Amino acid sequence: MATSTMPSLTPMTNDVLLPVQEIQAISAVPKILETVAALTGLGFVAVAHVTPTSWTTCAVLDRLDFGLKAGDGLDVATTLCDEVRSCGESIVIDHVQESAQYRDHHTPRMYGFQSYFSIPILRPDGSYFGTLCGLDPKPMPLSSTASVAALELFAELISKQLETERAHAVTQTDLTSERETAELREQFIAVLGHDLRTPLGAVQSGVDLLRRNLPAAQAEGVLARMQRSLARMAGLVDDLVDFARGRMGSGIVLHLRQESCLEQALQQVIEELRQIHPDSPVVAELGQGIALYCDVGRLGQLLSNLVKNAIVHGVPGQPVRVAAASADGVFALSVHNHGDPLAPGVTQQLFKPFWRSPAASPSDGLGLGLYIVAEIARAHGGTMDVSWADGEVGFRFAMPATAAHGGQAG
C-alpha cells in the first residue's frame, strides 16, 4: 500500500480469539466496512480489538494489499488505535503531511498512510472493545462534521450488534442448558424409578416371606437374595452420588496416595468379578510392581465398570481381556471384549450419563457406568479411548505415572 515495510505480524493468542469470533458472528460487519470505504474513499477499513498489549484484526476490507486478515495482530505500540484507547477520543486525519501533530509521528511513517481515522468501539457497559479504523496512502477529506458523525454512527452500530450477539449467545446457552437439564431430569426419574423398584420389590418380598417364620434353610436363601438386592441398591446410590458430584462441578473425589503394587488391587477386582460372573471368562495380563500415585479404590471402580460393560455387551462365552502396565512414564489400563463394530455416533454417546445402547436390557443398570469411568479418568488427569479392531471393542485408560494430576483429594 505504500513504500514503507510492513511490520511483522504477531500471532493470535487465545485471549483475543473470542473478540475476533464476536465480530465475525455479526453478519452486518462486511456491509458496514464496504459502506465506510465508499463513504471515505479509503482503501483499507477494519474493525480491530485493542488492549494495552495487543492489536488484532477482527474484520477487514483491504483494497491496498496491506496484508492483514482476520486474526492477524500488530504491535499495539506502533498503532494510533493505542492512543484512541488511552484517551477515549477519535483520531481523524485528512492529510498527514499537513498535520502539525502527526507529520513527524512514527506510525504514519511506518505504515505509509496520509489519511486515517480511528473511532472507538465501546461495549454497552462502557468497557473498551477496540476501534473502527481506516487508512489510505492518499489524502482524503475525512474530518467534516458529517463524515465524523457517520463514522461514529457505524462504530455505535457495531457496539449495539456486539451486545445483541452476546445476549443471543447467552439465551442459546441458557436454552441448551435448560433442555439438557430437563432431559437429564426425565431420565433420572424414569431410570431410577425403574431400577430401584426391582431390588426394593425383592427386599419387600423377602420381608413378607420371613414374617411367615420360614424354616432356617429357606430363610437363609431369602436373606441371601435380600443381601444381593441391597448391594445392588447401594451400588445404584453410589453411582447416583458420583453422577451428582460430577454434574455439580465438584467432580469425583480422590483419596490419592502412592501405590507400589497396584496390580494386586486390580487382580482382586478381577477375582471378585469372576466369582459374580462365572460364565464370563476374564483373562488378565498385569504388569508387576506397578507404582502409581492414584486413588486405588477409584481405579478399581473404573476397572470394575469397564469389565462389567464388556461382559454385558460382549459375545457370551468369549473372554474379556484386561491388561495393565506402566512404561515410559504412562500407566495404561485396557479392557477388550469380542463385539460388533461401534455404530456411527455411538462413540460420542458412550460416556454420557444415562445413555444405554438400544440393545441394552432394563437390568443393565442406570447407564452411568461409563460416565463414571470417564469422570474417574478425568479426575486422575488421564484419558479414555475407545476403539474397534479385529472383532474386538477396546477401552483404554491412560494417565501420567510420575505424579498426581487433577482431581479433588479427599
Tab-separated table of C-alpha atoms in Angstrom:
chain	number	residue	atom	x	y	z
A	1	MET	CA	0.000	0.000	0.000
A	2	ALA	CA	2.994	2.312	0.483
A	3	THR	CA	6.744	2.406	0.245
A	4	SER	CA	7.317	1.545	3.923
A	5	THR	CA	7.933	-2.024	5.061
A	6	MET	CA	5.076	-3.974	6.570
A	7	PRO	CA	5.839	-4.724	10.248
A	8	SER	CA	5.897	-8.309	11.439
A	9	LEU	CA	2.525	-9.737	12.404
A	10	THR	CA	2.016	-11.019	15.914
A	11	PRO	CA	0.374	-14.440	16.430
A	12	MET	CA	-3.199	-14.573	17.694
A	13	THR	CA	-3.473	-15.899	21.243
A	14	ASN	CA	-6.479	-17.481	22.953
A	15	ASP	CA	-7.329	-14.290	24.865
A	16	VAL	CA	-8.055	-12.419	21.609
A	17	LEU	CA	-9.734	-15.305	19.779
A	18	LEU	CA	-13.147	-14.577	21.322
A	19	PRO	CA	-13.324	-10.899	20.184
A	20	VAL	CA	-12.474	-11.995	16.639
A	21	GLN	CA	-15.246	-14.585	16.768
A	22	GLU	CA	-17.663	-11.999	18.174
A	23	ILE	CA	-17.128	-9.642	15.241
A	24	GLN	CA	-17.118	-12.443	12.685
A	25	ALA	CA	-20.532	-13.511	14.016
A	26	ILE	CA	-22.072	-10.134	13.105
A	27	SER	CA	-23.375	-10.569	9.563
A	28	ALA	CA	-23.695	-6.795	9.021
A	29	VAL	CA	-19.990	-6.044	9.521
A	30	PRO	CA	-18.829	-6.730	5.923
A	31	LYS	CA	-21.550	-4.414	4.597
A	32	ILE	CA	-20.573	-1.763	7.169
A	33	LEU	CA	-16.947	-1.911	6.032
A	34	GLU	CA	-17.965	-1.617	2.363
A	35	THR	CA	-20.170	1.383	3.188
A	36	VAL	CA	-17.412	3.085	5.184
A	37	ALA	CA	-14.933	2.525	2.337
A	38	ALA	CA	-17.395	4.009	-0.164
A	39	LEU	CA	-18.140	6.963	2.152
A	40	THR	CA	-14.496	7.835	2.856
A	41	GLY	CA	-12.718	6.665	-0.296
A	42	LEU	CA	-10.162	4.777	1.822
A	43	GLY	CA	-8.673	1.551	0.516
A	44	PHE	CA	-8.279	-0.112	3.900
A	45	VAL	CA	-11.004	-0.321	6.571
A	46	ALA	CA	-11.064	-2.648	9.557
A	47	VAL	CA	-12.532	-3.458	12.940
A	48	ALA	CA	-9.764	-4.035	15.473
A	49	HIS	CA	-9.765	-5.364	19.015
A	50	VAL	CA	-7.375	-3.247	21.070
A	51	THR	CA	-5.970	-3.884	24.547
A	52	PRO	CA	-2.968	-2.398	26.361
A	53	THR	CA	-0.884	-5.271	24.985
A	54	SER	CA	-2.475	-6.276	21.676
A	55	TRP	CA	-3.988	-5.047	18.409
A	56	THR	CA	-5.899	-7.694	16.464
A	57	THR	CA	-7.825	-7.525	13.202
A	58	CYS	CA	-11.378	-8.794	13.699
A	59	ALA	CA	-12.735	-7.929	10.237
A	60	VAL	CA	-11.107	-6.214	7.281
A	61	LEU	CA	-11.744	-4.781	3.826
A	62	ASP	CA	-8.343	-4.449	2.142
A	63	ARG	CA	-8.083	-2.984	-1.355
A	64	LEU	CA	-4.491	-1.880	-0.781
A	65	ASP	CA	-2.934	-5.333	-0.352
A	66	PHE	CA	-1.934	-4.260	3.120
A	67	GLY	CA	-1.641	-7.920	4.086
A	68	LEU	CA	-3.847	-8.150	7.170
A	69	LYS	CA	-6.632	-10.694	7.574
A	70	ALA	CA	-8.975	-11.500	10.436
A	71	GLY	CA	-6.999	-12.792	13.400
A	72	ASP	CA	-3.727	-11.073	12.464
A	73	GLY	CA	-2.115	-8.810	15.019
A	74	LEU	CA	0.243	-5.840	15.079
A	75	ASP	CA	2.464	-4.430	17.784
A	76	VAL	CA	-0.068	-2.211	19.545
A	77	ALA	CA	2.611	0.379	20.367
A	78	THR	CA	3.033	1.056	16.638
A	79	THR	CA	-0.640	1.955	16.136
A	80	LEU	CA	-2.687	5.121	16.603
A	81	CYS	CA	-5.514	2.916	17.874
A	82	ASP	CA	-3.493	2.588	21.065
A	83	GLU	CA	-3.741	6.354	21.529
A	84	VAL	CA	-7.501	6.170	20.930
A	85	ARG	CA	-7.743	3.518	23.621
A	86	SER	CA	-5.725	5.648	26.051
A	87	CYS	CA	-7.632	8.916	25.556
A	88	GLY	CA	-11.027	7.550	24.544
A	89	GLU	CA	-11.277	10.082	21.710
A	90	SER	CA	-11.451	9.563	17.949
A	91	ILE	CA	-8.473	10.387	15.709
A	92	VAL	CA	-9.250	11.689	12.200
A	93	ILE	CA	-6.506	12.869	9.822
A	94	ASP	CA	-7.159	14.314	6.365
A	95	HIS	CA	-3.530	14.777	5.337
A	96	VAL	CA	-0.603	13.652	7.489
A	97	GLN	CA	1.935	15.953	5.811
A	98	GLU	CA	-0.224	18.982	6.620
A	99	SER	CA	-0.839	17.937	10.238
A	100	ALA	CA	1.429	19.585	12.805
A	101	GLN	CA	0.549	16.799	15.264
A	102	TYR	CA	1.161	13.778	13.024
A	103	ARG	CA	3.549	14.762	10.216
A	104	ASP	CA	6.536	13.558	12.282
A	105	HIS	CA	4.701	10.740	14.050
A	106	HIS	CA	6.271	7.283	13.751
A	107	THR	CA	3.004	5.478	12.891
A	108	PRO	CA	2.247	7.234	9.558
A	109	ARG	CA	5.881	6.752	8.503
A	110	MET	CA	5.810	3.074	9.445
A	111	TYR	CA	2.525	2.255	7.687
A	112	GLY	CA	2.822	4.768	4.860
A	113	PHE	CA	-0.573	6.480	5.082
A	114	GLN	CA	-1.652	10.092	4.580
A	115	SER	CA	-5.338	9.845	5.544
A	116	TYR	CA	-6.537	7.973	8.588
A	117	PHE	CA	-9.356	7.588	11.083
A	118	SER	CA	-9.835	5.549	14.262
A	119	ILE	CA	-13.186	5.612	16.079
A	120	PRO	CA	-13.544	3.890	19.479
A	121	ILE	CA	-15.975	0.982	19.752
A	122	LEU	CA	-17.357	0.596	23.262
A	123	ARG	CA	-19.395	-2.227	24.659
A	124	PRO	CA	-22.815	-1.176	26.030
A	125	ASP	CA	-21.436	-1.315	29.585
A	126	GLY	CA	-18.857	1.314	28.627
A	127	SER	CA	-15.857	-1.016	28.501
A	128	TYR	CA	-13.458	-0.589	25.580
A	129	PHE	CA	-13.584	-3.139	22.752
A	130	GLY	CA	-11.449	-1.590	20.037
A	131	THR	CA	-11.794	0.640	17.005
A	132	LEU	CA	-13.356	1.089	13.616
A	133	CYS	CA	-10.355	2.320	11.658
A	134	GLY	CA	-9.219	3.040	8.113
A	135	LEU	CA	-6.301	4.469	6.156
A	136	ASP	CA	-5.034	5.260	2.678
A	137	PRO	CA	-1.741	6.480	1.152
A	138	LYS	CA	-3.629	9.382	-0.467
A	139	PRO	CA	-5.079	12.368	1.433
A	140	MET	CA	-8.853	12.217	1.888
A	141	PRO	CA	-11.353	14.720	3.354
A	142	LEU	CA	-12.454	12.835	6.468
A	143	SER	CA	-12.811	15.445	9.205
A	144	SER	CA	-16.053	17.127	8.177
A	145	THR	CA	-18.758	17.040	10.801
A	146	ALA	CA	-20.985	14.853	8.632
A	147	SER	CA	-18.229	12.333	7.889
A	148	VAL	CA	-17.152	12.005	11.523
A	149	ALA	CA	-20.780	11.665	12.655
A	150	ALA	CA	-21.349	8.892	10.113
A	151	LEU	CA	-18.215	7.023	11.217
A	152	GLU	CA	-19.228	7.315	14.874
A	153	LEU	CA	-22.679	6.031	13.979
A	154	PHE	CA	-21.190	2.956	12.317
A	155	ALA	CA	-18.973	2.336	15.377
A	156	GLU	CA	-22.046	2.611	17.616
A	157	LEU	CA	-23.924	0.195	15.358
A	158	ILE	CA	-21.138	-2.376	15.750
A	159	SER	CA	-21.280	-1.832	19.505
A	160	LYS	CA	-25.035	-2.491	19.546
A	161	GLN	CA	-24.577	-5.600	17.423
A	162	LEU	CA	-21.940	-6.901	19.841
A	163	GLU	CA	-24.445	-6.684	22.673
A	164	THR	CA	-27.173	-8.286	20.555
A	165	GLU	CA	-24.915	-11.202	19.672
A	166	ARG	CA	-23.810	-11.567	23.300
A	167	ALA	CA	-27.407	-11.621	24.530
A	168	HIS	CA	-28.332	-14.132	21.819
A	169	ALA	CA	-25.426	-16.397	22.783
A	170	VAL	CA	-26.414	-16.237	26.458
A	171	THR	CA	-30.012	-17.059	25.577
A	172	GLN	CA	-28.948	-20.007	23.418
A	173	THR	CA	-26.663	-21.297	26.170
A	174	ASP	CA	-29.441	-20.981	28.752
A	175	LEU	CA	-31.906	-22.768	26.449
A	176	THR	CA	-29.422	-25.565	25.784
A	177	SER	CA	-28.668	-25.912	29.480
A	178	GLU	CA	-32.372	-25.958	30.350
A	179	ARG	CA	-33.033	-28.538	27.659
A	180	GLU	CA	-30.195	-30.758	28.869
A	181	THR	CA	-31.299	-30.379	32.493
A	182	ALA	CA	-34.891	-31.268	31.629
A	183	GLU	CA	-33.740	-34.295	29.638
A	184	LEU	CA	-31.477	-35.496	32.453
A	185	ARG	CA	-34.266	-34.930	34.994
A	186	GLU	CA	-36.644	-37.083	32.986
A	187	GLN	CA	-34.028	-39.790	32.503
A	188	PHE	CA	-33.105	-39.674	36.171
A	189	ILE	CA	-36.687	-40.108	37.364
A	190	ALA	CA	-37.554	-42.802	34.834
A	191	VAL	CA	-34.405	-44.881	35.251
A	192	LEU	CA	-34.131	-44.508	38.998
A	193	GLY	CA	-37.808	-45.366	39.469
A	194	HIS	CA	-37.462	-48.494	37.366
A	195	ASP	CA	-34.086	-49.757	38.540
A	196	LEU	CA	-34.651	-49.230	42.245
A	197	ARG	CA	-38.157	-50.678	42.124
A	198	THR	CA	-36.879	-54.163	41.224
A	199	PRO	CA	-34.434	-54.670	44.132
A	200	LEU	CA	-36.808	-52.901	46.523
A	201	GLY	CA	-39.533	-55.288	45.462
A	202	ALA	CA	-37.205	-58.225	46.086
A	203	VAL	CA	-36.408	-56.988	49.598
A	204	GLN	CA	-40.101	-56.431	50.348
A	205	SER	CA	-40.937	-59.938	49.151
A	206	GLY	CA	-38.185	-61.304	51.347
A	207	VAL	CA	-39.512	-59.473	54.371
A	208	ASP	CA	-43.014	-60.850	53.691
A	209	LEU	CA	-41.641	-64.393	53.478
A	210	LEU	CA	-39.616	-64.072	56.676
A	211	ARG	CA	-42.710	-62.940	58.527
A	212	ARG	CA	-44.163	-66.394	57.861
A	213	ASN	CA	-41.481	-67.959	60.062
A	214	LEU	CA	-39.846	-69.961	57.306
A	215	PRO	CA	-37.562	-72.876	58.185
A	216	ALA	CA	-33.934	-71.855	58.707
A	217	ALA	CA	-32.718	-73.341	55.397
A	218	GLN	CA	-35.313	-71.431	53.376
A	219	ALA	CA	-34.748	-68.265	55.401
A	220	GLU	CA	-31.023	-68.315	54.576
A	221	GLY	CA	-31.796	-68.363	50.845
A	222	VAL	CA	-34.242	-65.498	51.213
A	223	LEU	CA	-31.712	-63.493	53.226
A	224	ALA	CA	-29.044	-64.101	50.576
A	225	ARG	CA	-31.331	-62.763	47.862
A	226	MET	CA	-32.190	-59.757	50.026
A	227	GLN	CA	-28.492	-59.119	50.600
A	228	ARG	CA	-27.832	-59.120	46.844
A	229	SER	CA	-30.730	-56.739	46.293
A	230	LEU	CA	-29.450	-54.389	48.994
A	231	ALA	CA	-25.960	-54.482	47.447
A	232	ARG	CA	-27.479	-53.606	44.069
A	233	MET	CA	-29.373	-50.674	45.586
A	234	ALA	CA	-26.204	-49.492	47.352
A	235	GLY	CA	-24.352	-49.608	44.038
A	236	LEU	CA	-27.103	-47.605	42.336
A	237	VAL	CA	-26.990	-44.988	45.085
A	238	ASP	CA	-23.178	-44.775	44.867
A	239	ASP	CA	-23.417	-44.242	41.103
A	240	LEU	CA	-26.001	-41.512	41.589
A	241	VAL	CA	-23.841	-39.746	44.176
A	242	ASP	CA	-20.872	-39.803	41.805
A	243	PHE	CA	-23.105	-38.554	38.999
A	244	ALA	CA	-24.420	-35.692	41.150
A	245	ARG	CA	-20.905	-34.638	42.127
A	246	GLY	CA	-19.828	-34.625	38.503
A	247	ARG	CA	-22.829	-32.574	37.374
A	248	MET	CA	-22.450	-30.042	40.201
A	249	GLY	CA	-18.874	-29.356	39.180
A	250	SER	CA	-17.094	-30.729	42.237
A	251	GLY	CA	-16.008	-33.807	40.314
A	252	ILE	CA	-15.060	-37.234	41.558
A	253	VAL	CA	-13.398	-37.051	44.983
A	254	LEU	CA	-9.988	-38.735	45.084
A	255	HIS	CA	-8.021	-40.080	48.021
A	256	LEU	CA	-4.559	-40.036	46.488
A	257	ARG	CA	-1.591	-41.985	47.763
A	258	GLN	CA	1.446	-43.705	46.327
A	259	GLU	CA	0.793	-47.327	45.377
A	260	SER	CA	3.743	-49.641	44.896
A	261	CYS	CA	1.914	-52.761	43.665
A	262	LEU	CA	-1.276	-51.533	42.006
A	263	GLU	CA	-1.653	-54.819	40.142
A	264	GLN	CA	-2.646	-56.552	43.408
A	265	ALA	CA	-5.685	-54.309	43.871
A	266	LEU	CA	-6.647	-54.735	40.210
A	267	GLN	CA	-6.301	-58.520	40.491
A	268	GLN	CA	-8.642	-58.511	43.499
A	269	VAL	CA	-11.287	-56.656	41.475
A	270	ILE	CA	-10.943	-59.196	38.665
A	271	GLU	CA	-11.290	-62.151	41.064
A	272	GLU	CA	-14.476	-60.690	42.531
A	273	LEU	CA	-15.943	-60.242	39.051
A	274	ARG	CA	-15.014	-63.811	38.125
A	275	GLN	CA	-16.997	-65.072	41.100
A	276	ILE	CA	-20.015	-62.924	40.224
A	277	HIS	CA	-19.854	-63.871	36.501
A	278	PRO	CA	-18.528	-67.443	36.411
A	279	ASP	CA	-19.716	-67.970	32.828
A	280	SER	CA	-17.761	-64.969	31.512
A	281	PRO	CA	-14.014	-65.698	31.399
A	282	VAL	CA	-11.751	-62.761	32.262
A	283	VAL	CA	-8.129	-63.040	31.138
A	284	ALA	CA	-5.704	-60.661	32.844
A	285	GLU	CA	-2.190	-59.604	31.891
A	286	LEU	CA	-0.993	-57.325	34.664
A	287	GLY	CA	2.492	-55.944	34.967
A	288	GLN	CA	4.387	-56.490	38.174
A	289	GLY	CA	5.338	-53.820	40.703
A	290	ILE	CA	3.165	-51.101	39.128
A	291	ALA	CA	3.902	-47.898	41.063
A	292	LEU	CA	1.369	-45.109	40.741
A	293	TYR	CA	0.188	-42.061	42.669
A	294	CYS	CA	-3.568	-42.546	42.492
A	295	ASP	CA	-6.809	-43.394	44.251
A	296	VAL	CA	-6.606	-47.178	44.153
A	297	GLY	CA	-10.266	-47.575	45.094
A	298	ARG	CA	-11.412	-45.364	42.243
A	299	LEU	CA	-9.189	-47.168	39.731
A	300	GLY	CA	-10.688	-50.426	40.965
A	301	GLN	CA	-14.134	-48.929	40.353
A	302	LEU	CA	-13.046	-47.846	36.858
A	303	LEU	CA	-11.810	-51.364	36.062
A	304	SER	CA	-14.932	-52.980	37.522
A	305	ASN	CA	-17.227	-50.778	35.425
A	306	LEU	CA	-15.251	-51.465	32.253
A	307	VAL	CA	-15.243	-55.242	32.789
A	308	LYS	CA	-18.968	-55.285	33.629
A	309	ASN	CA	-19.642	-53.306	30.468
A	310	ALA	CA	-17.518	-55.759	28.457
A	311	ILE	CA	-19.381	-58.754	29.902
A	312	VAL	CA	-22.825	-57.230	29.250
A	313	HIS	CA	-22.080	-56.127	25.690
A	314	GLY	CA	-19.571	-58.796	24.666
A	315	VAL	CA	-20.144	-62.115	22.941
A	316	PRO	CA	-21.330	-64.681	25.536
A	317	GLY	CA	-18.635	-67.179	26.423
A	318	GLN	CA	-15.859	-65.185	24.763
A	319	PRO	CA	-13.112	-63.923	27.092
A	320	VAL	CA	-12.787	-60.388	28.314
A	321	ARG	CA	-9.129	-59.348	28.188
A	322	VAL	CA	-7.664	-56.990	30.789
A	323	ALA	CA	-4.150	-55.539	30.535
A	324	ALA	CA	-2.341	-53.076	32.785
A	325	ALA	CA	1.241	-51.837	32.680
A	326	SER	CA	3.362	-48.784	33.344
A	327	ALA	CA	6.016	-47.763	30.824
A	328	ASP	CA	7.714	-44.593	29.640
A	329	GLY	CA	6.015	-42.502	32.305
A	330	VAL	CA	2.491	-43.627	31.346
A	331	PHE	CA	0.190	-46.036	33.152
A	332	ALA	CA	-2.261	-47.766	30.812
A	333	LEU	CA	-5.218	-49.997	31.635
A	334	SER	CA	-7.221	-51.617	28.831
A	335	VAL	CA	-10.265	-53.869	28.602
A	336	HIS	CA	-11.208	-55.680	25.373
A	337	ASN	CA	-14.210	-57.816	24.503
A	338	HIS	CA	-15.440	-59.513	21.341
A	339	GLY	CA	-18.193	-57.489	19.736
A	340	ASP	CA	-19.601	-55.856	16.650
A	341	PRO	CA	-18.193	-52.562	15.296
A	342	LEU	CA	-19.455	-49.487	17.110
A	343	ALA	CA	-22.225	-47.788	15.167
A	344	PRO	CA	-21.530	-44.264	13.855
A	345	GLY	CA	-22.086	-41.714	16.585
A	346	VAL	CA	-22.081	-44.269	19.408
A	347	THR	CA	-18.526	-43.467	20.499
A	348	GLN	CA	-19.546	-39.887	21.344
A	349	GLN	CA	-22.539	-41.168	23.356
A	350	LEU	CA	-20.817	-43.881	25.390
A	351	PHE	CA	-19.607	-41.673	28.226
A	352	LYS	CA	-22.768	-39.590	28.588
A	353	PRO	CA	-24.883	-40.092	31.712
A	354	PHE	CA	-27.949	-42.353	31.491
A	355	TRP	CA	-27.047	-43.425	27.963
A	356	ARG	CA	-27.739	-47.056	27.112
A	357	SER	CA	-27.423	-48.841	23.815
A	358	PRO	CA	-30.722	-49.679	22.106
A	359	ALA	CA	-29.972	-53.366	22.733
A	360	ALA	CA	-29.484	-52.920	26.488
A	361	SER	CA	-31.935	-54.665	28.798
A	362	PRO	CA	-33.604	-52.898	31.753
A	363	SER	CA	-31.392	-54.879	34.136
A	364	ASP	CA	-28.193	-53.412	32.723
A	365	GLY	CA	-28.160	-50.568	35.241
A	366	LEU	CA	-28.646	-46.830	35.245
A	367	GLY	CA	-26.410	-46.161	32.274
A	368	LEU	CA	-23.913	-44.348	34.497
A	369	GLY	CA	-21.066	-46.864	34.494
A	370	LEU	CA	-19.061	-45.462	31.597
A	371	TYR	CA	-19.886	-41.881	32.599
A	372	ILE	CA	-18.288	-42.558	35.988
A	373	VAL	CA	-15.342	-44.231	34.246
A	374	ALA	CA	-14.762	-41.030	32.263
A	375	GLU	CA	-15.068	-38.890	35.412
A	376	ILE	CA	-12.537	-41.033	37.297
A	377	ALA	CA	-10.151	-40.832	34.335
A	378	ARG	CA	-10.534	-37.050	34.141
A	379	ALA	CA	-10.006	-36.649	37.905
A	380	HIS	CA	-6.694	-38.520	37.584
A	381	GLY	CA	-5.584	-36.284	34.709
A	382	GLY	CA	-5.996	-39.212	32.345
A	383	THR	CA	-7.816	-40.019	29.121
A	384	MET	CA	-10.264	-42.666	27.884
A	385	ASP	CA	-10.120	-44.010	24.333
A	386	VAL	CA	-12.480	-46.398	22.559
A	387	SER	CA	-11.523	-48.474	19.527
A	388	TRP	CA	-12.630	-51.440	17.447
A	389	ALA	CA	-10.238	-53.763	15.631
A	390	ASP	CA	-10.048	-57.432	14.728
A	391	GLY	CA	-13.534	-58.102	16.052
A	392	GLU	CA	-12.869	-56.560	19.471
A	393	VAL	CA	-14.072	-53.431	21.208
A	394	GLY	CA	-11.358	-51.880	23.353
A	395	PHE	CA	-11.441	-49.303	26.138
A	396	ARG	CA	-8.085	-47.815	27.166
A	397	PHE	CA	-7.402	-45.602	30.193
A	398	ALA	CA	-4.044	-43.809	30.352
A	399	MET	CA	-2.579	-41.366	32.858
A	400	PRO	CA	0.848	-39.974	33.776
A	401	ALA	CA	2.690	-42.420	36.009
A	402	THR	CA	5.001	-39.861	37.609
A	403	ALA	CA	2.817	-37.649	39.813
A	404	ALA	CA	-0.702	-36.770	40.907
A	405	HIS	CA	-2.819	-34.869	38.428
A	406	GLY	CA	-6.128	-33.049	38.770
A	407	GLY	CA	-8.999	-34.336	40.827
A	408	GLN	CA	-10.087	-33.334	44.280
A	409	ALA	CA	-8.125	-35.015	47.017
A	410	GLY	CA	-10.192	-36.034	49.996
